Amino acid sequence: MKITIDDKTFEPFIEYSMIEKRIRLIGIQMNVDYEDKVPVFIGVLNGAFMFMADLMKEIHIGCETTFVKLASYHGGTKSSGMLTEEFPLSMDIKGRDVVIIEDIVDTGRTLKFLLDKIKSLEPASVKVATLLLKPEALEYQFDEIEFIGFEIANDFVVGYGLDYKNLGRNLQDIYRLCGQQLPG
Ligand code: 5GP
């Protein structure tokens, strides 16, 4: 069923049951890859909070979790191109195996900014898990993206942590913007 959020209409795109299945598989892969390690999972707020929560329930090895908050979008459907660090990393990650947990990688500007910061703190390794990836929008090539939930087209999506004008983060399923609506 279509839904309206503020001035835009969205259609169902990825059901929660699909998301759950994908997360279970990513969890299995992480449990194997980090079997003898104690990784630090760094969730990128706000969007990744649901993905992080569900993914962490599938991790059965010792691990630490923390969050950072960056902002590149300011409420609409188009990136402002500006990045701010609203909530910096509060943990010493020198020599640690880090996994960045992202909701979505679009142009990759946010991830590039974050990877540069994280790498300057000298972790033993850095990998990235992103629930969604828009390959056609990517402006960088990342060797660190190891875990991908779904590759999607260049559509604007909401739900499961992702917002439109700060609304819709609580939706269990993921929806995409209908038709040819002009981004706001
Ligand atoms: P990037 O820097 O890769 O262009 O954008 C990353 C950030 O932009 C994401 O963490 C997310 O907050 C936001 N973003 C990118 N694409 C979408 C989208 O389709 N829907 C929503 N709600 N946010 C998006």
Short mmCIF file of C-alpha atoms and ligand atoms in Angstrom, two decimals:
data_model
loop_
_atom_site.label_atom_id
_atom_site.label_comp_id
_atom_site.label_asym_id
_atom_site.label_seq_id
_atom_site.Cartn_x
_atom_site.Cartn_y
_atom_site.Cartn_z
CA MET A 1 0.00 0.00 0.00
CA LYS A 2 1.27 3.48 -0.87
CA ILE A 3 1.97 5.88 1.97
CA THR A 4 2.24 9.64 2.19
CA ILE A 5 4.95 11.33 4.22
CA ASP A 6 4.62 15.10 4.39
CA ASP A 7 4.25 16.15 0.72
CA LYS A 8 5.49 12.95 -0.94
CA THR A 9 4.05 9.56 -1.84
CA PHE A 10 6.06 6.39 -1.38
CA GLU A 11 5.45 2.80 -2.55
CA PRO A 12 6.46 -0.48 -0.85
CA PHE A 13 9.97 -1.55 -1.88
CA ILE A 14 11.74 -3.98 0.50
CA GLU A 15 9.69 -5.89 3.07
CA TYR A 16 11.01 -6.45 6.56
CA SER A 17 11.00 -10.23 6.05
CA MET A 18 13.55 -9.76 3.23
CA ILE A 19 15.64 -7.42 5.37
CA GLU A 20 15.64 -9.94 8.23
CA LYS A 21 16.81 -12.75 5.93
CA ARG A 22 19.61 -10.65 4.48
CA ILE A 23 20.76 -9.53 7.95
CA ARG A 24 20.86 -13.13 9.14
CA LEU A 25 23.24 -13.99 6.29
CA ILE A 26 25.43 -10.96 6.93
CA GLY A 27 25.59 -11.96 10.60
CA ILE A 28 26.73 -15.47 9.70
CA GLN A 29 29.48 -14.04 7.50
CA MET A 30 30.63 -11.65 10.23
CA ASN A 31 30.68 -14.38 12.89
CA VAL A 32 33.04 -16.35 10.65
CA ASP A 33 35.21 -13.43 9.52
CA TYR A 34 35.73 -12.13 13.08
CA GLU A 35 35.74 -15.49 14.88
CA ASP A 36 39.05 -14.93 16.68
CA LYS A 37 38.67 -11.17 17.09
CA VAL A 38 36.70 -8.75 19.20
CA PRO A 39 35.52 -6.21 16.62
CA VAL A 40 34.21 -2.73 17.31
CA PHE A 41 30.96 -2.04 15.48
CA ILE A 42 30.45 1.65 14.83
CA GLY A 43 26.89 2.55 13.88
CA VAL A 44 26.33 5.73 11.91
CA LEU A 45 23.39 7.65 13.35
CA ASN A 46 20.63 8.35 12.80
CA GLY A 47 19.81 6.12 9.86
CA ALA A 48 21.66 2.96 10.89
CA PHE A 49 20.03 2.49 14.29
CA MET A 50 17.54 -0.19 13.19
CA PHE A 51 20.01 -2.06 11.00
CA MET A 52 22.60 -1.98 13.80
CA ALA A 53 20.09 -3.27 16.36
CA ASP A 54 18.89 -6.17 14.21
CA LEU A 55 22.40 -7.03 13.01
CA MET A 56 23.87 -7.08 16.51
CA LYS A 57 21.32 -9.72 17.53
CA GLU A 58 22.88 -11.99 14.88
CA ILE A 59 26.44 -11.50 16.17
CA HIS A 60 27.48 -14.27 18.54
CA ILE A 61 31.17 -13.46 19.03
CA GLY A 62 32.59 -10.99 21.54
CA CYS A 63 32.26 -7.42 20.25
CA GLU A 64 31.94 -3.80 21.28
CA THR A 65 29.44 -1.33 19.88
CA THR A 66 29.42 2.43 19.64
CA PHE A 67 27.92 5.18 17.50
CA VAL A 68 28.93 8.29 15.60
CA LYS A 69 26.64 10.89 14.15
CA LEU A 70 27.31 12.71 10.89
CA ALA A 71 24.98 14.82 8.82
CA SER A 72 25.03 15.22 5.05
CA TYR A 73 21.30 15.52 4.37
CA HIS A 74 19.25 18.22 5.93
CA GLY A 75 15.74 16.87 5.79
CA GLY A 76 15.01 16.72 2.07
CA THR A 77 15.65 14.14 -0.63
CA LYS A 78 18.86 15.66 -1.99
CA SER A 79 22.27 15.84 -0.33
CA SER A 80 23.43 19.30 0.66
CA GLY A 81 27.00 18.13 0.11
CA MET A 82 27.92 19.47 3.55
CA LEU A 83 29.18 17.17 6.26
CA THR A 84 29.26 17.86 9.96
CA GLU A 85 30.41 15.68 12.83
CA GLU A 86 27.63 16.11 15.36
CA PHE A 87 28.59 13.27 17.65
CA PRO A 88 32.22 12.18 17.40
CA LEU A 89 33.71 8.77 18.20
CA SER A 90 34.12 8.31 21.94
CA MET A 91 36.22 5.13 21.91
CA ASP A 92 39.92 4.39 21.39
CA ILE A 93 40.05 2.19 18.29
CA LYS A 94 43.83 2.05 17.84
CA GLY A 95 44.78 -1.52 16.91
CA ARG A 96 41.13 -2.65 16.86
CA ASP A 97 39.17 -4.35 14.10
CA VAL A 98 36.49 -1.86 13.15
CA VAL A 99 33.26 -2.47 11.25
CA ILE A 100 31.34 0.65 10.23
CA ILE A 101 27.58 0.08 10.06
CA GLU A 102 25.83 2.33 7.52
CA ASP A 103 22.19 2.52 6.53
CA ILE A 104 22.88 3.57 2.96
CA VAL A 105 25.81 4.54 0.77
CA ASP A 106 24.67 6.94 -1.95
CA THR A 107 27.43 9.17 -3.38
CA GLY A 108 29.86 7.77 -0.82
CA ARG A 109 30.87 11.23 0.42
CA THR A 110 29.77 10.48 3.97
CA LEU A 111 31.58 7.18 4.01
CA LYS A 112 34.77 8.71 2.55
CA PHE A 113 34.74 11.38 5.26
CA LEU A 114 34.18 8.78 7.98
CA LEU A 115 36.77 6.32 6.64
CA ASP A 116 39.42 9.05 6.53
CA LYS A 117 38.66 9.91 10.18
CA ILE A 118 38.63 6.29 11.34
CA LYS A 119 41.82 5.38 9.49
CA SER A 120 43.66 8.33 11.06
CA LEU A 121 42.97 6.65 14.45
CA GLU A 122 45.09 3.64 13.38
CA PRO A 123 42.72 0.68 13.71
CA ALA A 124 44.08 -2.79 12.85
CA SER A 125 41.45 -3.12 10.10
CA VAL A 126 38.34 -1.32 8.82
CA LYS A 127 35.43 -2.85 6.95
CA VAL A 128 32.02 -1.45 6.11
CA ALA A 129 28.57 -3.01 6.28
CA THR A 130 25.82 -1.09 4.54
CA LEU A 131 22.20 -2.14 4.36
CA LEU A 132 21.70 -0.34 1.04
CA LEU A 133 24.09 0.67 -1.72
CA LYS A 134 23.33 2.79 -4.78
CA PRO A 135 26.09 1.70 -7.20
CA GLU A 136 25.07 4.22 -9.89
CA ALA A 137 25.44 7.15 -7.50
CA LEU A 138 28.85 6.18 -6.09
CA GLU A 139 31.61 8.73 -6.62
CA TYR A 140 34.42 6.69 -5.04
CA GLN A 141 35.63 3.13 -5.18
CA PHE A 142 35.73 1.56 -1.72
CA ASP A 143 37.63 -1.65 -1.02
CA GLU A 144 36.33 -1.55 2.55
CA ILE A 145 32.66 -2.29 1.71
CA GLU A 146 32.54 -5.96 2.64
CA PHE A 147 28.92 -6.51 3.65
CA ILE A 148 26.00 -5.25 1.52
CA GLY A 149 22.32 -5.80 2.25
CA PHE A 150 20.80 -4.72 -1.06
CA GLU A 151 22.07 -2.88 -4.13
CA ILE A 152 19.35 -0.50 -5.30
CA ALA A 153 18.77 1.97 -8.14
CA ASN A 154 19.10 5.70 -7.72
CA ASP A 155 15.72 6.10 -5.98
CA PHE A 156 15.04 7.94 -2.76
CA VAL A 157 13.97 5.51 -0.03
CA VAL A 158 12.52 5.79 3.47
CA GLY A 159 11.79 3.47 6.37
CA TYR A 160 13.75 1.08 8.54
CA GLY A 161 15.80 3.94 9.97
CA LEU A 162 15.84 6.12 6.86
CA ASP A 163 13.89 9.38 6.91
CA TYR A 164 12.18 11.95 4.77
CA LYS A 165 12.17 15.28 6.61
CA ASN A 166 12.92 13.32 9.77
CA LEU A 167 9.76 11.27 9.35
CA GLY A 168 9.41 7.59 8.48
CA ARG A 169 12.42 6.20 10.36
CA ASN A 170 10.06 4.02 12.40
CA LEU A 171 8.59 2.20 9.39
CA GLN A 172 9.44 -1.50 9.47
CA ASP A 173 9.58 -1.90 5.67
CA ILE A 174 11.51 0.21 3.16
CA TYR A 175 9.54 2.39 0.72
CA ARG A 176 10.65 4.29 -2.35
CA LEU A 177 9.54 7.64 -3.74
CA CYS A 178 6.83 7.14 -6.37
CA GLY A 179 7.21 8.15 -10.00
CA GLN A 180 8.56 11.47 -11.14
CA GLN A 181 8.03 13.58 -8.03
CA LEU A 182 10.47 16.42 -7.79
CA PRO A 183 12.91 16.03 -4.89
CA GLY A 184 12.26 18.52 -2.11
P1 5GP B 1 26.19 9.90 0.69
O1 5GP B 1 27.18 10.74 1.45
O2 5GP B 1 26.67 8.48 0.44
O3 5GP B 1 25.73 10.57 -0.56
O4 5GP B 1 24.88 9.81 1.57
C1 5GP B 1 24.86 9.09 2.74
C2 5GP B 1 23.72 9.57 3.62
O5 5GP B 1 22.72 10.25 2.88
C3 5GP B 1 23.04 8.40 4.26
O6 5GP B 1 23.65 8.02 5.47
C4 5GP B 1 21.62 8.89 4.42
O7 5GP B 1 21.49 9.60 5.62
C5 5GP B 1 21.44 9.85 3.26
N1 5GP B 1 20.76 9.23 2.11
C6 5GP B 1 21.30 8.86 0.93
N2 5GP B 1 20.39 8.31 0.11
C7 5GP B 1 19.24 8.31 0.81
C8 5GP B 1 17.91 7.83 0.51
O8 5GP B 1 17.58 7.29 -0.56
N3 5GP B 1 16.99 8.00 1.49
C9 5GP B 1 17.27 8.59 2.69
N4 5GP B 1 16.28 8.70 3.55
N5 5GP B 1 18.50 9.04 3.01
C10 5GP B 1 19.47 8.89 2.07
#
